[in-house]
């Protein structure tokens, strides 16, 4: 039932203000402790089965890492030994590539350079990174792609460069070379290696398969119910019940044994913070000593066991987020889920018993929101044009909406979270607000004020999303209990390995192939389906048929590539700690990478809808309705980037109908592209169970798409 809470324009508490300022004034740093621990552990556990290998590496990392409690903190726990650094997942490999090719740039760039001790840099470059060559997820994925015939490095020779300069212009070509090589000619010998790495990321230039699965909501609710001691005990009991021999029995034994090790390591890690808090209390002021003693008591109780108070519940959630982040590494995209629903019972009980005040609860939630922004990633130079490095959206919080029975789920903690978000002023784009028909008007108006005052508030329509989740196969109860993952992706909470993003298709790239017989500007050779010469198109339906053929080909190629990535994870890189939180895994004795979650999906995200809709509309209008240009002439204009034909380019840019202007004809084309894309994606089964779910969003990658795409029929120039 909704609880109306009238709030005033509050201000950030002094404690949270100091924590926020400390974070914003912190340098970007590179922390090698987790990378070092995982590397050393991997070296001595080569004979261990996959789940146990992962659990032992995590245990060693949690034992070895430097821990700290800052002066103003009430919530203990940090993912790294530095205040603002990312957890380097050396076993995945994608950030190994960033550091191998761009570490110098990261350390010397003018805006927010990263910092690393020289001794640690030497350790990273001479010891850690070389060890993982050939051993990472990326390397195994590349080998599987090669065996399947879908790995082919892009070769930029003189002929290719001539074609690119002709089609994209010299300025765009120079920009691409600068982003790839920097200002130094010393980078030129790395070009071939960089092309190989690109091939391990992109089956072709219209497709991307990032090296992370991730993108789901871990079972935070289950952690609050059982604690990690409870998980370890359940795993121990289940292990005793595994009978027989053979591959499946061995895998269950490996999984349960690994969960027991990993869950126990989390409890041990939290005790380290309890001991540190007690130690710091000995020399602290009386007021701070009391706070530190409280921190110590909380860390001895949670997340090992179920919390008994609101403060313990928040501490449990944060420490769980910390250890899962250490286990999975940066850019894992492990979203928080329904924070207000997790915490309401504890808040209500403590408030009624006088154990907490609204002001105290708000203060710790402000701290929690600041801590969620400590997520940071390292981006290559080209990638910095697409996203922020600090406060990335992996820590998305969902509030509001309906409960599992369909009643209004807005409660007092919902309002508190919104207040905390407003007061902190949204350090990260991470607050998702669900709105339903029974959401109070007062709350909707309050969300609108928050949207106006801050950044980062996203609003979601319960009625629409719940219907779509039911169509995906979620139960009504689980559909109503949805959370938002990462940027904008809905999924059920704590029981689904959704993998909602990371496998992408550039729809504008698909269009480029359809107008070039399966080729793209940068490839020269055919990388798509063999479709007819566009000069032979006699009707707009011919254009649509070519687009559909290329879409079918590229979706199938992307699915094949993702399935091989999933195979790499299942065989060598499971996640027993994360799996222990997700409903279905402990029950089945199966890691999330092998389909242990109650719900399983993969996904394919399409981007560039506006460009494709505008381009289709421009072709239909200019070629087949007005006869202003032939298809053959239009394709020639695009291949030369409209050079010398500015008048025709402006006709296409300004005269052709555009998507987003209430033009029903163009809306129909956008709907056709979307419906066709979604139907094509949903045809494909996910190897872990379930099927591929379509998404339509860009998360900034359209910037890179534009840079590498040729000119498009809507008048857009190459490189834009």
XYZ file of C-alpha atoms in Angstrom:
720
model
C 0.000 0.000 0.000
C 1.316 3.458 -0.878
C 2.442 5.735 1.889
C 2.256 9.415 1.051
C 5.262 11.272 2.399
C 5.512 14.988 1.795
C 9.100 16.057 1.415
C 10.684 19.476 1.271
C 13.660 20.567 -0.780
C 16.156 18.769 1.448
C 19.912 19.173 1.410
C 22.641 16.597 1.499
C 23.754 15.592 4.987
C 27.173 16.832 6.048
C 28.523 13.284 6.182
C 27.342 12.379 2.673
C 28.537 15.757 1.357
C 32.047 15.023 2.585
C 31.946 11.525 1.094
C 30.723 12.913 -2.211
C 33.429 15.568 -2.292
C 36.095 12.995 -1.443
C 34.912 10.843 -4.325
C 34.750 13.687 -6.848
C 38.202 14.919 -5.886
C 39.757 11.452 -6.080
C 42.051 10.647 -8.987
C 41.221 7.820 -11.374
C 43.519 4.969 -10.393
C 44.499 1.505 -11.601
C 44.509 -1.093 -8.849
C 46.340 -4.373 -9.523
C 45.625 -6.271 -6.308
C 42.743 -8.350 -7.584
C 44.547 -8.980 -10.891
C 47.636 -10.103 -8.976
C 45.694 -12.454 -6.689
C 43.737 -14.040 -9.524
C 46.888 -14.532 -11.577
C 48.815 -16.187 -8.751
C 45.839 -18.351 -7.817
C 45.262 -19.448 -11.428
C 48.908 -20.512 -11.711
C 48.609 -23.016 -8.843
C 45.064 -24.265 -9.446
C 45.378 -25.363 -13.055
C 44.269 -28.896 -12.170
C 41.156 -27.760 -10.287
C 37.738 -27.968 -11.979
C 36.368 -24.629 -13.285
C 34.022 -23.605 -10.444
C 36.552 -24.400 -7.746
C 39.265 -22.534 -9.640
C 37.061 -19.430 -9.673
C 36.148 -19.810 -5.985
C 39.765 -20.211 -4.868
C 40.837 -17.170 -6.876
C 38.092 -15.095 -5.253
C 38.990 -16.399 -1.794
C 42.632 -15.424 -2.322
C 41.671 -11.987 -3.621
C 39.407 -11.301 -0.624
C 42.122 -12.450 1.775
C 44.919 -10.475 0.133
C 43.335 -7.152 -0.782
C 44.045 -4.013 1.190
C 40.934 -2.833 3.035
C 40.102 0.564 4.516
C 37.316 2.437 6.279
C 37.249 6.161 5.546
C 36.635 8.695 8.284
C 33.003 9.434 7.434
C 31.853 5.995 6.363
C 29.043 4.086 8.028
C 28.992 1.394 5.327
C 32.121 -0.735 5.134
C 33.416 -2.292 1.963
C 35.350 -1.335 -1.161
C 35.870 -3.185 -4.432
C 39.482 -2.074 -4.707
C 42.307 -0.846 -2.521
C 41.840 2.619 -4.042
C 38.871 4.930 -3.541
C 38.217 5.257 -7.290
C 39.482 2.360 -9.355
C 37.986 -0.480 -11.344
C 38.189 -4.188 -10.606
C 40.327 -5.523 -13.469
C 38.849 -8.873 -14.614
C 42.075 -10.266 -16.065
C 40.464 -13.637 -16.733
C 37.952 -12.030 -19.145
C 40.573 -10.154 -21.116
C 38.822 -7.128 -22.589
C 40.497 -4.642 -20.255
C 43.812 -6.443 -20.687
C 43.555 -5.295 -24.298
C 42.789 -1.721 -23.241
C 45.858 -1.658 -20.997
C 48.099 -3.391 -23.527
C 47.390 -0.886 -26.288
C 46.370 2.295 -24.469
C 47.921 2.324 -21.000
C 50.226 5.159 -22.007
C 47.258 7.227 -23.151
C 45.276 6.437 -20.019
C 48.141 7.735 -17.875
C 48.991 10.874 -19.866
C 45.721 12.185 -21.282
C 44.689 15.701 -20.208
C 41.200 14.885 -18.919
C 41.008 12.546 -15.919
C 44.256 10.637 -16.454
C 44.609 7.357 -14.594
C 47.374 6.863 -12.031
C 49.403 3.793 -11.166
C 52.578 3.207 -9.165
C 55.571 2.510 -11.416
C 56.276 -0.783 -9.660
C 52.676 -1.891 -10.182
C 52.769 -0.811 -13.811
C 55.864 -2.941 -14.341
C 54.162 -5.864 -12.589
C 51.122 -5.438 -14.778
C 52.992 -5.134 -18.070
C 55.718 -7.707 -17.459
C 53.963 -10.304 -15.321
C 50.183 -10.185 -15.076
C 49.110 -9.310 -18.612
C 51.582 -11.651 -20.355
C 50.369 -14.580 -18.230
C 46.799 -14.176 -19.491
C 47.783 -14.139 -23.150
C 45.947 -17.117 -24.610
C 44.161 -17.920 -21.333
C 41.330 -15.371 -21.111
C 37.679 -15.493 -22.115
C 38.531 -13.334 -25.108
C 41.279 -15.707 -26.230
C 39.110 -18.799 -25.874
C 36.264 -17.028 -27.671
C 38.620 -16.109 -30.528
C 39.788 -19.712 -30.847
C 36.195 -20.941 -30.971
C 35.342 -18.293 -33.561
C 38.317 -19.311 -35.681
C 37.265 -22.948 -35.582
C 33.763 -21.895 -36.667
C 35.064 -19.694 -39.486
C 33.724 -16.425 -38.090
C 36.979 -14.772 -37.027
C 38.686 -12.632 -39.629
C 40.882 -9.623 -38.830
C 40.168 -6.471 -40.790
C 43.115 -5.806 -43.082
C 43.817 -2.139 -43.816
C 46.231 -2.128 -46.730
C 46.814 0.637 -49.319
C 43.774 -0.386 -51.382
C 41.558 -0.380 -48.297
C 42.856 3.026 -47.207
C 42.208 4.449 -50.677
C 38.637 3.144 -50.610
C 38.076 4.535 -47.108
C 39.512 7.959 -47.985
C 37.354 8.027 -51.119
C 34.217 7.033 -49.241
C 34.731 8.752 -45.892
C 37.024 11.639 -46.678
C 40.531 12.396 -45.493
C 39.484 14.123 -42.257
C 37.442 11.134 -41.044
C 40.216 8.727 -42.033
C 42.774 10.783 -40.092
C 40.477 10.832 -37.045
C 40.111 7.055 -37.152
C 43.873 6.610 -37.434
C 44.439 9.011 -34.544
C 41.970 7.200 -32.309
C 43.654 3.913 -33.197
C 47.304 4.977 -33.122
C 47.551 8.220 -31.232
C 50.154 10.803 -32.186
C 53.105 8.438 -32.104
C 54.345 6.506 -35.130
C 55.665 3.968 -32.611
C 52.099 2.643 -32.432
C 52.106 1.559 -36.089
C 53.633 -1.892 -35.382
C 50.647 -2.552 -33.117
C 48.152 -2.131 -35.941
C 47.993 -5.812 -36.854
C 47.632 -6.809 -33.206
C 44.848 -4.250 -32.787
C 43.099 -5.609 -35.870
C 43.241 -9.101 -34.369
C 41.751 -7.830 -31.141
C 38.986 -6.067 -33.061
C 38.203 -9.341 -34.824
C 37.802 -10.990 -31.403
C 35.200 -8.364 -30.550
C 33.360 -7.938 -33.842
C 32.420 -10.820 -36.172
C 32.002 -8.030 -38.719
C 31.796 -4.247 -38.504
C 28.021 -4.316 -38.028
C 28.196 -6.753 -35.088
C 29.669 -6.573 -31.588
C 30.057 -9.308 -28.975
C 31.554 -7.920 -25.782
C 33.483 -10.321 -23.584
C 31.188 -10.001 -20.572
C 27.931 -11.860 -20.015
C 26.639 -10.044 -16.924
C 23.630 -7.750 -17.270
C 21.255 -9.157 -14.659
C 20.012 -8.603 -11.096
C 21.725 -10.874 -8.544
C 19.677 -12.384 -5.736
C 20.084 -9.643 -3.139
C 16.752 -10.584 -1.591
C 18.004 -14.134 -1.091
C 21.167 -12.839 0.592
C 19.002 -10.904 3.047
C 16.947 -14.034 3.722
C 19.772 -16.555 4.147
C 23.091 -14.757 4.441
C 26.214 -16.302 2.967
C 26.569 -18.699 5.877
C 23.142 -20.023 4.955
C 24.250 -20.401 1.350
C 27.395 -22.236 2.368
C 25.325 -24.565 4.540
C 22.841 -25.266 1.754
C 25.681 -25.992 -0.653
C 27.280 -28.331 1.905
C 24.061 -30.247 2.428
C 23.382 -30.488 -1.301
C 26.929 -31.737 -1.874
C 26.304 -34.652 0.455
C 23.323 -35.626 -1.656
C 25.120 -35.802 -5.009
C 25.354 -39.471 -5.895
C 26.868 -41.416 -8.734
C 29.643 -40.622 -11.144
C 29.972 -39.096 -14.559
C 30.248 -35.605 -15.995
C 26.983 -34.233 -14.606
C 27.614 -35.489 -11.062
C 31.179 -34.153 -11.164
C 29.922 -30.741 -12.264
C 27.425 -30.621 -9.387
C 30.145 -31.541 -6.895
C 32.409 -28.871 -8.342
C 29.643 -26.275 -8.151
C 28.509 -27.014 -4.602
C 32.075 -27.254 -3.291
C 32.942 -23.947 -4.952
C 29.865 -22.187 -3.536
C 30.834 -23.367 -0.071
C 34.367 -21.981 -0.480
C 33.261 -18.690 -2.037
C 30.422 -18.004 0.428
C 32.699 -18.736 3.377
C 35.295 -16.379 1.892
C 32.720 -13.566 1.872
C 31.998 -14.114 5.570
C 35.723 -14.105 6.320
C 36.158 -10.908 4.280
C 33.461 -9.093 6.240
C 35.116 -10.129 9.500
C 38.306 -8.408 8.306
C 36.326 -5.142 8.221
C 34.948 -5.828 11.694
C 38.463 -6.258 13.034
C 39.663 -3.121 11.240
C 36.754 -1.095 12.638
C 37.540 -2.277 16.186
C 41.188 -1.391 15.689
C 40.398 2.109 14.422
C 37.966 2.667 17.287
C 40.829 2.434 19.781
C 42.312 5.764 18.618
C 39.184 7.539 17.379
C 37.196 10.304 19.035
C 34.393 9.081 21.315
C 31.699 9.833 18.737
C 33.567 8.160 15.903
C 34.593 5.245 18.106
C 30.915 4.536 18.719
C 30.241 4.533 14.994
C 33.185 2.215 14.372
C 31.995 -0.204 17.029
C 28.595 -0.256 15.328
C 30.293 -0.944 11.988
C 32.214 -3.817 13.577
C 29.043 -5.321 15.029
C 27.260 -5.093 11.690
C 30.139 -6.619 9.762
C 30.214 -9.576 12.159
C 26.525 -10.236 11.502
C 26.088 -9.479 7.789
C 26.227 -10.515 5.069
C 27.120 -13.785 6.810
C 23.629 -13.988 8.296
C 20.236 -12.342 7.776
C 20.101 -8.717 8.979
C 18.131 -7.810 12.088
C 17.900 -4.053 11.454
C 17.692 -1.458 8.718
C 21.357 -0.494 9.056
C 22.404 -4.135 8.885
C 20.261 -4.621 5.789
C 21.896 -1.699 3.975
C 25.341 -2.939 5.039
C 24.486 -6.422 3.789
C 23.347 -5.099 0.416
C 26.445 -2.958 -0.005
C 28.945 -5.641 1.019
C 27.200 -8.102 -1.287
C 27.511 -5.610 -4.132
C 31.207 -5.257 -3.280
C 32.089 -8.950 -3.251
C 30.024 -9.715 -6.344
C 31.836 -6.861 -8.093
C 35.206 -8.241 -7.031
C 34.168 -11.659 -8.283
C 32.835 -10.470 -11.652
C 35.024 -7.460 -12.410
C 34.266 -4.013 -13.766
C 31.612 -3.626 -16.453
C 29.932 -6.791 -15.184
C 26.605 -4.926 -14.970
C 25.150 -6.448 -11.803
C 22.214 -4.173 -11.044
C 20.783 -3.549 -7.572
C 17.117 -4.167 -8.322
C 14.191 -3.121 -6.116
C 15.976 -1.383 -3.266
C 12.808 0.007 -1.654
C 11.184 -3.440 -1.584
C 14.269 -5.072 -0.062
C 14.538 -2.533 2.749
C 10.982 -1.563 3.665
C 10.344 -4.264 6.297
C 13.556 -3.437 8.170
C 12.886 0.309 8.043
C 9.288 -0.002 9.215
C 10.210 -2.271 12.149
C 13.136 -0.074 13.240
C 11.141 3.130 12.925
C 8.317 1.764 15.072
C 10.787 0.433 17.651
C 12.715 3.701 17.792
C 15.944 2.112 16.525
C 16.241 4.499 13.561
C 14.898 7.889 12.559
C 13.951 9.000 9.079
C 16.958 11.347 9.073
C 19.362 8.542 9.979
C 17.927 6.273 7.291
C 18.165 9.052 4.712
C 21.785 9.745 5.640
C 22.892 6.145 5.140
C 20.964 5.902 1.855
C 22.772 9.040 0.686
C 26.052 7.317 1.490
C 24.842 4.242 -0.358
C 24.036 6.346 -3.447
C 27.497 7.932 -3.331
C 29.101 4.499 -3.096
C 27.155 3.233 -6.095
C 28.952 5.891 -8.153
C 32.393 4.473 -7.304
C 32.020 2.112 -10.268
C 34.612 3.029 -12.895
C 35.833 1.535 -16.144
C 38.782 2.197 -18.438
C 37.867 3.126 -22.003
C 39.965 3.296 -25.123
C 40.225 6.744 -26.686
C 37.464 6.066 -29.200
C 35.241 4.687 -26.453
C 35.401 7.904 -24.421
C 33.139 9.524 -27.004
C 30.430 6.991 -26.194
C 30.222 6.821 -22.402
C 31.328 8.052 -19.020
C 34.062 6.148 -17.230
C 32.817 7.004 -13.737
C 29.436 6.040 -12.360
C 28.529 3.679 -15.179
C 25.042 2.188 -15.050
C 25.834 -1.232 -13.666
C 24.469 -0.240 -10.245
C 20.950 0.628 -11.410
C 18.397 1.019 -8.610
C 14.681 0.343 -9.244
C 11.899 1.796 -7.068
C 8.103 2.053 -7.136
C 5.660 0.186 -9.365
C 3.449 -2.664 -8.187
C 4.087 -5.565 -5.849
C 3.734 -9.248 -6.676
C -0.026 -9.067 -6.063
C -0.514 -6.018 -8.278
C -0.925 -3.574 -5.400
C 0.911 -0.273 -5.198
C 4.494 -0.904 -4.034
C 5.375 2.726 -3.275
C 6.355 2.885 0.395
C 8.279 5.103 2.785
C 11.642 3.784 1.593
C 10.659 4.586 -1.998
C 10.358 8.228 -0.986
C 13.608 8.016 0.991
C 15.534 6.646 -1.984
C 14.157 9.418 -4.174
C 15.172 12.011 -1.584
C 18.654 10.492 -1.300
C 19.002 10.563 -5.083
C 17.963 14.215 -5.201
C 20.269 15.232 -2.381
C 23.291 13.503 -3.862
C 22.394 15.094 -7.222
C 22.700 11.867 -9.170
C 26.404 11.073 -9.384
C 25.412 8.263 -11.738
C 22.546 7.629 -14.148
C 21.198 4.862 -11.990
C 17.683 5.561 -10.678
C 14.785 3.778 -12.383
C 11.239 4.642 -11.294
C 8.341 2.332 -12.079
C 4.934 3.957 -12.611
C 1.639 2.010 -12.611
C -2.019 2.964 -12.834
C -2.316 2.795 -9.042
C 0.820 4.876 -8.364
C -0.217 7.947 -6.315
C -0.355 11.203 -8.267
C 1.656 12.884 -5.540
C 4.500 10.444 -6.096
C 4.403 10.940 -9.880
C 4.657 14.700 -9.410
C 7.528 14.170 -6.993
C 9.368 12.046 -9.590
C 8.876 14.821 -12.142
C 10.424 17.339 -9.751
C 13.353 14.983 -9.265
C 13.746 14.638 -13.016
C 13.863 18.421 -13.300
C 16.363 18.889 -10.466
C 18.801 16.066 -11.137
C 20.000 13.819 -13.902
C 19.662 10.099 -14.153
C 15.961 9.465 -13.452
C 14.381 7.042 -15.926
C 10.644 6.298 -15.820
C 9.119 2.948 -16.793
C 5.511 1.981 -17.577
C 4.452 -1.030 -15.489
C 1.372 -1.820 -17.558
C 3.349 -2.168 -20.784
C 6.454 -3.856 -19.405
C 4.614 -6.477 -17.340
C 2.651 -7.540 -20.421
C 5.873 -7.866 -22.419
C 7.559 -9.915 -19.682
C 4.561 -12.244 -19.565
C 4.991 -12.721 -23.322
C 8.631 -13.632 -22.666
C 7.508 -16.456 -20.383
C 7.854 -14.919 -16.922
C 5.172 -15.794 -14.383
C 2.787 -12.992 -13.444
C 4.342 -12.706 -9.991
C 7.865 -12.460 -11.402
C 6.823 -10.076 -14.176
C 5.339 -7.741 -11.578
C 8.589 -7.999 -9.614
C 10.736 -6.732 -12.479
C 13.803 -4.544 -12.146
C 15.799 -2.543 -14.652
C 19.256 -3.777 -15.608
C 22.118 -1.557 -16.750
C 20.664 1.170 -18.934
C 17.004 0.404 -19.638
C 16.521 -3.376 -19.750
C 13.636 -4.966 -17.783
C 13.940 -8.439 -16.264
C 12.690 -10.314 -13.229
C 14.553 -9.812 -9.962
C 17.095 -12.244 -8.552
C 16.048 -15.327 -10.504
C 17.029 -14.635 -14.110
C 20.320 -14.767 -15.983
C 19.101 -12.236 -18.496
C 22.294 -11.137 -20.310
C 20.279 -8.140 -21.466
C 23.018 -6.350 -23.435
C 26.502 -6.664 -24.867
C 25.587 -8.413 -28.126
C 24.817 -5.692 -30.637
C 23.890 -5.150 -34.250
C 24.189 -1.866 -36.115
C 21.009 -1.645 -38.157
C 22.592 1.124 -40.201
C 25.443 -1.283 -40.955
C 22.897 -3.852 -42.094
C 21.390 -1.214 -44.390
C 24.842 -0.422 -45.772
C 25.314 -4.095 -46.629
C 21.919 -4.228 -48.312
C 22.974 -1.380 -50.641
C 26.406 -2.868 -51.388
C 25.691 -6.541 -52.104
C 26.800 -7.573 -48.614
C 29.803 -5.259 -48.327
C 30.642 -2.328 -46.076
C 32.860 0.662 -46.746
C 35.634 -0.560 -44.482
C 35.632 -4.217 -45.460
C 35.629 -4.145 -49.232
C 34.978 -7.868 -49.348
C 31.553 -9.396 -48.872
C 30.804 -9.910 -45.164
C 27.030 -10.219 -45.400
C 24.550 -12.074 -47.550
C 24.834 -11.931 -51.332
C 22.029 -9.544 -52.231
C 21.373 -7.999 -55.679
C 23.106 -4.939 -57.093
C 20.935 -2.036 -55.865
C 21.013 -0.632 -59.394
C 18.644 -3.467 -60.271
C 16.057 -2.489 -57.649
C 12.866 -1.608 -59.515
C 10.657 -1.008 -56.481
C 10.906 -0.080 -52.838
C 9.983 -3.662 -51.963
C 13.319 -4.726 -53.506
C 15.085 -2.473 -50.977
C 13.146 -4.020 -48.093
C 13.863 -7.562 -49.328
C 17.594 -6.832 -49.448
C 17.493 -5.326 -45.952
C 15.628 -8.355 -44.614
C 18.123 -10.763 -46.193
C 21.050 -8.929 -44.603
C 19.235 -8.746 -41.259
C 18.585 -12.506 -41.265
C 22.218 -13.216 -42.122
C 23.666 -10.896 -39.503
C 21.358 -11.940 -36.672
C 22.224 -15.588 -37.342
C 25.954 -14.751 -37.408
C 25.642 -12.817 -34.163
C 23.766 -15.667 -32.445
C 26.442 -18.143 -33.530
C 29.124 -15.834 -32.114
C 27.326 -15.330 -28.784
C 26.704 -19.046 -28.356
C 30.454 -19.640 -28.643
C 31.131 -16.923 -26.062
C 28.643 -18.638 -23.741
C 30.439 -21.918 -24.336
C 33.733 -20.314 -23.283
C 32.163 -19.196 -20.004
C 30.467 -22.522 -19.332
C 33.623 -24.535 -19.932
C 36.249 -22.378 -18.247
C 34.885 -19.273 -16.486
C 31.864 -19.986 -14.256
C 30.724 -17.689 -11.411
C 29.888 -19.769 -8.334
C 29.536 -16.855 -5.903
C 27.205 -14.890 -8.145
C 25.332 -18.097 -8.970
C 24.780 -18.824 -5.286
C 22.560 -15.745 -5.055
C 20.437 -16.460 -8.149
C 17.322 -18.583 -7.632
C 17.539 -21.909 -9.403
C 21.290 -22.433 -9.210
C 21.601 -23.881 -5.705
C 18.453 -25.905 -6.304
C 19.794 -27.475 -9.500
C 23.486 -27.569 -8.638
C 24.202 -25.635 -11.808
C 26.197 -22.467 -12.386
C 24.501 -19.547 -14.148
C 26.831 -20.026 -17.112
C 25.329 -23.491 -17.706
C 21.680 -22.526 -17.336
C 21.194 -22.816 -13.585
C 18.984 -19.738 -13.189
C 15.212 -20.114 -12.970
C 14.953 -18.041 -16.168
C 17.584 -17.923 -18.904
C 17.901 -15.668 -21.928
C 20.422 -14.127 -24.250
C 19.829 -10.877 -26.068
C 20.599 -8.926 -29.192
C 20.431 -5.153 -29.163
C 19.720 -3.173 -32.324
C 20.720 0.440 -32.719
C 20.443 3.106 -35.408
C 16.670 2.914 -35.854
C 16.332 6.616 -36.626
C 19.015 6.555 -39.313
C 17.553 3.435 -40.908
C 13.972 4.739 -40.858
C 15.078 8.085 -42.315
C 17.185 6.345 -44.959
C 14.382 4.027 -46.051
C 11.980 6.969 -46.169
C 14.485 9.014 -48.206
C 14.929 6.215 -50.754
C 11.200 5.637 -51.087
C 10.555 9.369 -51.493
C 13.501 10.416 -53.699
C 13.875 7.334 -55.891
C 10.532 5.565 -56.166
C 7.991 8.360 -55.560
C 9.601 11.585 -56.854
C 12.176 10.157 -59.286
C 14.752 12.750 -58.174
C 17.596 10.236 -58.426
C 18.005 6.620 -59.476
C 19.125 3.897 -57.072
C 22.332 3.512 -59.042
C 23.030 7.247 -58.781
C 22.170 7.366 -55.083
C 24.495 4.488 -54.230
C 27.290 6.150 -56.211
C 26.724 9.402 -54.295
C 27.002 7.553 -50.978
C 30.169 5.729 -52.026
C 31.819 9.099 -52.672
C 30.323 10.747 -49.570
C 28.153 13.117 -51.681
C 31.329 14.812 -52.859
C 30.416 17.619 -55.280
C 26.703 16.879 -54.833
C 25.773 19.084 -51.889
C 22.514 20.142 -53.500
C 21.244 16.559 -53.729
C 22.511 15.830 -50.212
C 20.537 18.792 -48.868
C 17.432 17.627 -50.731
C 17.752 14.261 -48.955
C 18.566 15.897 -45.623
C 15.907 18.620 -45.626
C 13.312 17.525 -48.146
C 12.811 13.835 -47.427
C 10.337 12.879 -44.662
C 11.836 12.125 -41.251
C 11.075 9.799 -38.351
C 9.937 11.548 -35.174
C 7.695 14.150 -36.842
C 4.305 12.443 -36.557
C 4.617 11.298 -40.162
C 2.601 8.101 -40.300
C 4.374 6.817 -43.403
C 7.820 7.069 -41.792
C 6.505 5.716 -38.489
C 5.253 2.707 -40.441
C 8.766 2.114 -41.785
C 10.273 2.381 -38.294
C 7.622 -0.051 -37.053
C 8.434 -2.456 -39.889
C 12.156 -2.359 -39.057
C 11.469 -2.881 -35.358
C 8.927 -5.674 -35.828
C 11.129 -7.430 -38.376
C 14.182 -7.155 -36.132
C 12.332 -8.415 -33.044
C 10.788 -11.363 -34.912
C 14.162 -12.304 -36.373
C 15.910 -12.210 -32.997
C 13.192 -14.220 -31.249
C 13.558 -17.061 -33.759
C 16.795 -18.119 -32.085
C 17.107 -20.342 -29.026
C 19.581 -19.604 -26.236
C 21.884 -22.551 -25.532
C 21.414 -22.134 -21.759
C 17.615 -22.270 -22.165
C 15.032 -19.720 -23.204
C 15.572 -17.643 -26.324
C 17.128 -14.418 -27.587
C 15.303 -11.289 -26.484
C 15.532 -8.191 -28.689
C 16.411 -4.740 -27.414
C 16.525 -1.386 -29.167
C 18.943 1.116 -27.624
C 22.409 2.472 -28.352
C 24.120 3.270 -24.982
C 26.472 5.622 -26.838
C 27.911 3.091 -29.291
C 26.135 4.880 -32.156
C 29.005 7.373 -31.944
C 31.458 4.664 -32.994
C 28.987 3.283 -35.545
C 28.817 6.674 -37.197
C 32.562 6.966 -37.365
C 32.980 3.669 -39.232
C 29.881 3.783 -41.447
C 29.704 5.207 -44.935
C 27.245 7.891 -46.000
C 23.565 6.977 -45.707
C 20.556 7.740 -47.965
C 19.143 10.295 -45.505
C 21.997 12.667 -46.400
C 24.209 11.852 -43.440
C 27.883 12.006 -44.382
C 30.354 9.228 -43.661
C 31.975 9.556 -40.255
C 29.067 11.471 -38.684
